Short mmCIF file of C-alpha atoms in Angstrom, two decimals:
data_model
loop_
_atom_site.label_atom_id
_atom_site.label_comp_id
_atom_site.label_asym_id
_atom_site.label_seq_id
_atom_site.Cartn_x
_atom_site.Cartn_y
_atom_site.Cartn_z
CA UNK A 588 -87.35 -146.08 57.69
CA UNK A 589 -87.11 -143.96 54.56
CA UNK A 590 -90.20 -142.31 53.06
CA UNK A 591 -90.94 -140.08 50.11
CA UNK A 592 -92.97 -136.91 50.68
CA UNK A 593 -94.73 -135.08 47.86
CA UNK A 594 -96.37 -131.77 48.74
CA UNK A 595 -98.22 -129.02 46.94
CA UNK A 596 -100.16 -125.89 47.76
CA UNK A 597 -101.99 -123.21 45.87
CA UNK A 598 -104.12 -120.10 46.00
CA UNK A 599 -106.83 -119.08 43.57
CA UNK A 600 -106.16 -115.38 43.24
CA UNK A 601 -102.77 -115.17 45.01
CA UNK A 602 -103.89 -114.17 47.55
CA UNK A 603 -107.18 -116.01 47.46
CA UNK A 604 -108.87 -119.22 48.70
CA UNK A 605 -105.94 -121.52 49.43
CA UNK A 606 -105.19 -125.08 50.43
CA UNK A 607 -102.47 -127.69 50.48
CA UNK A 608 -102.06 -131.41 49.99
CA UNK A 609 -99.32 -133.88 50.81
CA UNK A 610 -98.76 -137.60 50.45
CA UNK A 611 -96.21 -139.88 52.08
CA UNK A 612 -95.04 -142.87 50.02
CA UNK A 613 -92.98 -145.91 50.87
CA UNK A 614 -89.33 -145.69 49.80
CA UNK A 615 -90.05 -147.56 46.55
CA UNK A 616 -92.99 -145.25 45.71
CA UNK A 617 -95.37 -148.23 45.63
CA UNK A 618 -97.54 -147.68 48.74
CA UNK A 619 -99.29 -144.61 50.14
CA UNK A 620 -98.56 -144.52 53.87
CA UNK A 621 -100.45 -141.33 54.66
CA UNK A 622 -101.93 -138.19 53.17
CA UNK A 623 -103.39 -134.87 54.25
CA UNK A 624 -105.28 -131.99 52.69
CA UNK A 625 -106.50 -128.79 54.30
CA UNK A 626 -108.17 -125.56 53.36
CA UNK A 627 -106.27 -122.63 54.91
CA UNK A 628 -108.48 -119.65 54.12
CA UNK A 629 -107.24 -116.66 52.13
CA UNK A 630 -103.50 -116.46 51.57
CA UNK A 631 -100.77 -116.72 48.92
CA UNK A 632 -99.38 -119.55 46.82
CA UNK A 633 -96.08 -119.55 48.68
CA UNK A 634 -97.70 -119.76 52.11
CA UNK A 635 -99.80 -122.71 50.91
CA UNK A 636 -96.72 -124.46 49.48
CA UNK A 637 -94.87 -124.13 52.79
CA UNK A 638 -97.93 -125.34 54.72
CA UNK A 639 -98.02 -128.41 52.47
CA UNK A 640 -94.35 -129.13 53.17
CA UNK A 641 -94.86 -128.74 56.93
CA UNK A 642 -97.86 -131.09 56.86
CA UNK A 643 -95.85 -133.64 54.87
CA UNK A 644 -93.00 -133.56 57.37
CA UNK A 645 -95.46 -133.89 60.27
CA UNK A 646 -97.05 -136.93 58.61
CA UNK A 647 -93.62 -138.50 57.99
CA UNK A 648 -92.72 -137.97 61.64
CA UNK A 649 -96.01 -139.51 62.78
CA UNK A 650 -95.23 -142.58 60.67
CA UNK A 651 -91.88 -142.99 62.39
CA UNK A 652 -89.65 -142.13 59.42
CA UNK A 653 -86.02 -141.24 59.96
CA UNK A 654 -85.05 -140.47 56.35
CA UNK A 655 -87.22 -138.25 54.15
CA UNK A 656 -86.94 -137.34 50.49
CA UNK A 657 -89.16 -134.34 49.68
CA UNK A 658 -90.35 -133.62 46.14
CA UNK A 659 -92.23 -130.42 45.27
CA UNK A 660 -92.97 -128.37 42.18
CA UNK A 661 -92.32 -125.13 44.08
CA UNK A 662 -88.84 -124.01 43.09
CA UNK A 663 -88.94 -121.32 45.79
CA UNK A 664 -89.60 -123.73 48.67
CA UNK A 665 -87.14 -126.37 47.44
CA UNK A 666 -84.30 -123.88 46.93
CA UNK A 667 -84.93 -122.09 50.23
CA UNK A 668 -85.11 -125.34 52.21
CA UNK A 669 -81.95 -126.59 50.50
CA UNK A 670 -80.21 -123.37 51.58
CA UNK A 671 -79.44 -122.15 48.08
CA UNK A 672 -81.86 -119.20 48.12
CA UNK A 673 -82.30 -116.62 50.85
CA UNK A 674 -85.61 -116.13 52.60
CA UNK A 675 -86.51 -112.46 52.25
CA UNK A 676 -90.26 -112.17 52.94
CA UNK A 677 -91.14 -112.03 56.68
CA UNK A 678 -94.17 -114.32 56.23
CA UNK A 679 -91.96 -116.91 54.54
CA UNK A 680 -89.23 -116.64 57.20
CA UNK A 681 -91.53 -117.91 59.96
CA UNK A 682 -92.79 -120.86 57.89
CA UNK A 683 -89.27 -121.61 56.69
CA UNK A 684 -88.05 -121.79 60.28
CA UNK A 685 -90.95 -124.03 61.27
CA UNK A 686 -90.16 -126.41 58.40
CA UNK A 687 -86.45 -126.42 59.27
CA UNK A 688 -87.22 -127.23 62.90
CA UNK A 689 -89.35 -130.17 61.80
CA UNK A 690 -86.69 -131.34 59.38
CA UNK A 691 -84.09 -131.33 62.16
CA UNK A 692 -85.99 -134.14 63.93
CA UNK A 693 -85.06 -136.61 61.15
CA UNK A 694 -81.69 -138.19 60.47
CA UNK A 695 -81.74 -136.75 56.96
CA UNK A 696 -84.07 -134.73 54.71
CA UNK A 697 -83.37 -134.01 51.05
CA UNK A 698 -85.28 -131.71 48.69
CA UNK A 699 -85.92 -132.18 44.99
CA UNK A 700 -87.79 -130.04 42.48
CA UNK A 701 -90.13 -131.91 40.13
CA UNK A 702 -92.39 -130.69 37.29
CA UNK A 703 -96.06 -130.27 38.13
CA UNK A 704 -97.05 -133.26 36.01
CA UNK A 705 -94.96 -135.46 38.31
CA UNK A 706 -96.71 -134.10 41.39
CA UNK A 707 -100.26 -135.02 40.42
CA UNK A 708 -101.22 -136.82 43.64
CA UNK A 709 -100.39 -133.89 45.92
CA UNK A 710 -101.77 -131.43 43.34
CA UNK A 711 -105.12 -133.26 43.37
CA UNK A 712 -105.27 -133.06 47.18
CA UNK A 713 -104.35 -129.37 47.14
CA UNK A 714 -107.02 -128.57 44.57
CA UNK A 715 -109.64 -130.39 46.63
CA UNK A 716 -108.56 -128.30 49.62
CA UNK A 717 -108.83 -125.10 47.55
CA UNK A 718 -112.35 -126.13 46.56
CA UNK A 719 -113.14 -126.34 50.28
CA UNK A 720 -111.50 -122.97 50.88
CA UNK A 721 -113.52 -121.15 48.26
CA UNK A 722 -116.09 -119.99 50.81
CA UNK A 723 -113.63 -119.11 53.61
CA UNK A 724 -112.33 -115.76 54.77
CA UNK A 725 -113.24 -112.18 53.80
CA UNK A 726 -112.98 -111.12 50.16
CA UNK A 727 -109.55 -109.90 49.10
CA UNK A 728 -109.34 -106.50 47.42
CA UNK A 729 -106.55 -104.68 45.63
CA UNK A 730 -106.02 -102.64 48.79
CA UNK A 731 -105.01 -105.75 50.72
CA UNK A 732 -101.21 -106.18 50.49
CA UNK A 733 -99.89 -109.77 50.40
CA UNK A 734 -98.23 -109.33 53.78
CA UNK A 735 -101.67 -108.92 55.35
CA UNK A 736 -103.05 -112.11 53.83
CA UNK A 737 -102.37 -114.32 56.84
CA UNK A 738 -103.30 -117.99 56.55
CA UNK A 739 -106.29 -119.13 58.61
CA UNK A 740 -105.26 -122.14 60.71
CA UNK A 741 -106.83 -125.37 59.43
CA UNK A 742 -108.52 -125.81 62.82
CA UNK A 743 -110.81 -122.90 61.92
CA UNK A 744 -112.18 -125.04 59.10
CA UNK A 745 -111.92 -128.70 60.12
CA UNK A 746 -110.90 -128.76 63.78
CA UNK A 747 -108.10 -131.17 62.83
CA UNK A 748 -104.93 -129.19 63.50
CA UNK A 749 -101.66 -130.70 64.57
CA UNK A 750 -100.31 -134.22 64.40
CA UNK A 751 -102.95 -136.82 65.33
CA UNK A 752 -102.44 -139.95 67.36
CA UNK A 753 -103.18 -142.79 64.97
CA UNK A 754 -104.77 -145.94 66.41
CA UNK A 755 -104.30 -149.07 64.32
CA UNK A 756 -107.15 -151.24 65.58
CA UNK A 757 -106.43 -154.95 65.15
CA UNK A 758 -109.00 -157.57 66.08
CA UNK A 759 -107.61 -160.80 67.53
CA UNK A 760 -107.40 -164.02 65.52
CA UNK A 761 -109.81 -166.93 65.46
CA UNK A 762 -110.83 -168.92 68.55
CA UNK A 763 -113.18 -171.89 68.86
CA UNK A 764 -115.87 -169.55 70.22
CA UNK A 765 -115.58 -167.14 67.30
CA UNK A 766 -115.55 -170.06 64.84
CA UNK A 767 -118.77 -171.38 66.41
CA UNK A 768 -120.27 -167.86 66.59
CA UNK A 769 -120.67 -167.93 70.37
CA UNK A 770 -120.68 -164.94 72.69
CA UNK A 771 -117.08 -164.56 73.75
CA UNK A 772 -116.51 -161.86 76.33
CA UNK A 773 -114.50 -162.33 79.51
CA UNK A 774 -113.97 -166.03 78.83
CA UNK A 775 -110.46 -166.83 77.75
CA UNK A 776 -110.44 -169.21 74.77
CA UNK A 777 -107.08 -169.64 73.06
CA UNK A 778 -106.34 -168.91 69.44
CA UNK A 779 -106.90 -171.82 67.10
CA UNK A 780 -104.17 -172.86 64.66
CA UNK A 781 -105.93 -170.66 62.12
CA UNK A 782 -106.01 -167.82 64.64
CA UNK A 783 -102.28 -168.08 65.24
CA UNK A 784 -101.66 -168.05 61.49
CA UNK A 785 -103.86 -164.94 61.19
CA UNK A 786 -101.89 -163.25 63.96
CA UNK A 787 -98.59 -164.07 62.28
CA UNK A 788 -99.72 -162.79 58.88
CA UNK A 789 -101.07 -159.57 60.41
CA UNK A 790 -97.78 -159.14 62.28
CA UNK A 791 -95.74 -159.45 59.09
CA UNK A 792 -97.99 -156.94 57.34
CA UNK A 793 -97.68 -154.42 60.17
CA UNK A 794 -93.90 -154.82 60.30
CA UNK A 795 -93.71 -154.19 56.56
CA UNK A 796 -96.02 -151.20 56.87
CA UNK A 797 -93.84 -149.74 59.63
CA UNK A 798 -94.30 -146.59 61.67
CA UNK A 799 -95.82 -148.21 64.79
CA UNK A 800 -94.49 -146.62 67.96
CA UNK A 801 -96.29 -148.70 70.63
CA UNK A 802 -98.40 -151.85 71.04
CA UNK A 803 -101.28 -151.89 73.55
CA UNK A 804 -103.51 -154.91 74.12
CA UNK A 805 -106.51 -156.22 75.96
CA UNK A 806 -105.40 -158.60 78.73
CA UNK A 807 -107.52 -161.47 77.37
CA UNK A 808 -105.33 -164.24 75.98
CA UNK A 809 -106.64 -164.23 72.41
CA UNK A 810 -105.84 -160.54 72.06
CA UNK A 811 -102.59 -160.74 74.01
CA UNK A 812 -101.28 -163.58 71.81
CA UNK A 813 -102.21 -161.61 68.67
CA UNK A 814 -100.51 -158.51 70.06
CA UNK A 815 -97.40 -160.45 71.09
CA UNK A 816 -96.91 -161.72 67.54
CA UNK A 817 -97.16 -158.17 66.20
CA UNK A 818 -94.90 -156.70 68.89
CA UNK A 819 -92.23 -159.30 68.16
CA UNK A 820 -92.27 -158.44 64.45
CA UNK A 821 -92.14 -154.72 65.27
CA UNK A 822 -89.40 -154.99 67.90
CA UNK A 823 -91.66 -153.51 70.59
CA UNK A 824 -93.07 -154.54 73.97
CA UNK A 825 -96.76 -155.10 74.69
CA UNK A 826 -98.52 -152.85 77.19
CA UNK A 827 -101.75 -154.27 78.66
CA UNK A 828 -104.80 -152.06 79.23
CA UNK A 829 -107.71 -153.69 81.07
CA UNK A 830 -110.17 -151.17 79.64
CA UNK A 831 -109.71 -152.73 76.17
CA UNK A 832 -111.36 -156.02 77.26
CA UNK A 833 -114.37 -157.34 75.40
CA UNK A 834 -117.90 -156.85 76.76
CA UNK A 835 -118.78 -158.94 79.80
CA UNK A 836 -121.69 -160.99 78.45
CA UNK A 837 -122.44 -162.50 81.88
CA UNK A 838 -124.72 -165.52 81.71
CA UNK A 839 -124.67 -165.43 77.91
CA UNK A 840 -120.95 -166.19 77.74
CA UNK A 841 -120.38 -169.20 75.49
CA UNK A 842 -123.95 -169.24 74.16
CA UNK A 843 -124.90 -168.78 70.52
CA UNK A 844 -127.18 -165.92 69.50
CA UNK A 845 -130.12 -168.33 69.32
CA UNK A 846 -129.36 -169.91 72.70
CA UNK A 847 -129.14 -166.52 74.43
CA UNK A 848 -132.37 -165.42 72.76
CA UNK A 849 -134.16 -168.56 73.94
CA UNK A 850 -132.80 -168.21 77.48
CA UNK A 851 -133.88 -164.58 77.94
CA UNK A 852 -136.16 -163.71 75.00
CA UNK A 853 -137.42 -160.33 76.19
CA UNK A 854 -134.14 -159.09 77.65
CA UNK A 855 -132.09 -160.27 74.68
CA UNK A 856 -134.37 -158.53 72.20
CA UNK A 857 -134.41 -155.30 74.18
CA UNK A 858 -130.63 -155.48 74.76
CA UNK A 859 -130.05 -155.40 71.02
CA UNK A 860 -131.94 -152.09 70.85
CA UNK A 861 -130.93 -150.42 74.11
CA UNK A 862 -127.23 -149.92 74.85
CA UNK A 863 -127.95 -149.19 78.52
CA UNK A 864 -129.23 -152.72 79.23
CA UNK A 865 -126.98 -155.42 80.67
CA UNK A 866 -127.00 -159.19 80.10
CA UNK A 867 -127.60 -161.15 83.35
CA UNK A 868 -124.48 -160.58 85.42
CA UNK A 869 -122.78 -158.66 82.58
CA UNK A 870 -122.19 -155.10 81.39
CA UNK A 871 -123.97 -152.83 78.93
CA UNK A 872 -122.53 -151.35 75.77
CA UNK A 873 -122.73 -147.98 77.54
CA UNK A 874 -120.46 -149.41 80.25
CA UNK A 875 -118.04 -150.56 77.55
CA UNK A 876 -118.01 -147.13 75.92
CA UNK A 877 -117.16 -145.45 79.22
CA UNK A 878 -114.08 -147.59 79.82
CA UNK A 879 -112.99 -147.59 76.15
CA UNK A 880 -113.17 -143.80 76.18
CA UNK A 881 -110.85 -143.84 79.21
CA UNK A 882 -108.43 -146.08 77.32
CA UNK A 883 -108.58 -143.82 74.26
CA UNK A 884 -107.84 -140.75 76.34
CA UNK A 885 -104.86 -142.44 78.01
CA UNK A 886 -103.40 -143.64 74.72
CA UNK A 887 -103.77 -140.26 73.02
CA UNK A 888 -102.32 -138.50 76.07
CA UNK A 889 -99.36 -140.89 76.34
CA UNK A 890 -98.57 -141.05 72.61
CA UNK A 891 -99.16 -137.60 71.05
CA UNK A 892 -98.56 -137.75 67.32
CA UNK A 893 -97.68 -141.46 67.54
CA UNK A 894 -98.96 -144.48 65.65
CA UNK A 895 -100.22 -147.03 68.19
CA UNK A 896 -101.26 -150.60 67.50
CA UNK A 897 -104.32 -151.42 69.65
CA UNK A 898 -105.19 -155.14 69.75
CA UNK A 899 -108.67 -155.75 71.07
CA UNK A 900 -112.11 -157.20 70.35
CA UNK A 901 -115.19 -156.45 68.28
CA UNK A 902 -117.05 -154.17 70.68
CA UNK A 903 -114.11 -152.04 71.88
CA UNK A 904 -112.90 -151.54 68.29
CA UNK A 905 -116.38 -150.62 67.09
CA UNK A 906 -116.64 -148.24 70.04
CA UNK A 907 -113.37 -146.51 69.14
CA UNK A 908 -114.60 -146.10 65.56
CA UNK A 909 -117.89 -144.77 66.89
CA UNK A 910 -116.04 -142.23 69.05
CA UNK A 911 -113.97 -141.11 66.07
CA UNK A 912 -117.09 -140.70 63.92
CA UNK A 913 -119.16 -139.16 66.72
CA UNK A 914 -121.86 -141.59 65.57
CA UNK A 915 -125.01 -142.94 67.21
CA UNK A 916 -125.46 -146.32 68.84
CA UNK A 917 -126.79 -148.01 65.68
CA UNK A 918 -123.26 -148.11 64.26
CA UNK A 919 -122.43 -150.90 66.72
CA UNK A 920 -124.75 -153.21 64.78
CA UNK A 921 -123.96 -151.88 61.30
CA UNK A 922 -120.18 -152.24 61.31
CA UNK A 923 -118.74 -155.62 60.39
CA UNK A 924 -115.26 -156.52 61.63
CA UNK A 925 -113.63 -159.76 60.56
CA UNK A 926 -111.19 -161.72 62.68
CA UNK A 927 -107.65 -160.28 62.49
CA UNK A 928 -108.96 -157.27 60.56
CA UNK A 929 -107.38 -153.83 60.72
CA UNK A 930 -109.16 -150.50 61.09
CA UNK A 931 -107.58 -147.07 61.61
CA UNK A 932 -108.87 -144.07 63.56
CA UNK A 933 -107.01 -140.82 64.21
CA UNK A 934 -107.56 -138.52 67.18
CA UNK A 935 -106.23 -134.94 67.00
CA UNK A 936 -104.94 -132.87 69.93
CA UNK A 937 -107.74 -130.32 69.54
CA UNK A 938 -110.48 -132.96 69.83
CA UNK A 939 -111.06 -133.64 66.14
CA UNK A 940 -110.99 -137.18 64.79
CA UNK A 941 -111.25 -139.14 61.57
CA UNK A 942 -111.56 -142.75 60.40
CA UNK A 943 -109.12 -143.74 57.66
CA UNK A 944 -109.78 -147.48 57.31
CA UNK A 945 -112.35 -150.08 58.33
CA UNK A 946 -112.02 -153.91 58.25
CA UNK A 947 -108.95 -154.36 56.07
CA UNK A 948 -108.26 -158.09 55.55
CA UNK A 949 -106.41 -158.16 52.22
CA UNK A 950 -103.17 -159.25 53.90
CA UNK A 951 -104.90 -162.46 55.08
CA UNK A 952 -105.64 -163.66 51.53
#
């Protein structure tokens, strides 16, 4: 897969509060596949430019690219990376080597200088990062030589340093239970014709999007069939993880909301407010969170810096989003996830996390 990387960095004061931004585009420059911005404390323009390039290459690698075309408005970085200019400053030599090492992991990387007005997307991200950096680091005085202005790692500001593991969270397609709005946990209803169509459309979208390095699914048939369609389109195998199963609703399985409420009025009402309570013969939302956290930890540990398609159900997907947001229990009732919808959460190696997308369904229209 070929991608286009645009990167920029800057420093207000040179050295001064600095930041970088980068964006990864599809090969035809029509779709943004990923972006990053970070404040990096007090440093120079050139350090920030190199940091932006490195972040752009990391993002391209995470997306699974093998060919990269880099465009930057830094003549220095472009010419040094292309091998036409020597790297003389010690601070630049280390960053230059880091960028070259990253570049060597692709089949090909090319570098192109562009005017600043053609680099507006990355420039906007870099300026937002510099705004964040304005309060970082000690003040710089005339006595501070540039060589001493060492960049503060982004982890000191955001905690999100390094290449994250991206989880593409796909809910399964329609079943008769979901169509009738019945509790559907450990039961195993099949996809309807509409559900199979939803799975196929989602699979085509994911294949076009590209970058997926693994497919992991709940063992329940509705999720497994949805995952199988996607894996076939992506040329990958499906790995099953039991911890991604839907909540066990026990005696409420197959009942509507009203029927469950009439069967156990007090318990049902309290269950909606207390995540530690279990349906008769079932499991609590706290139980679900414990096993989903185990699944998350396994996936992140097994696929560092990868982009993993996770096919599951409403509660596990909401729980993964909740873990990424470090949110309270109320989010379980405030998030809406449509059938065959896509959400994206990223988990970083240092424990940071972010949510990039919730409930995308545009590809189903």
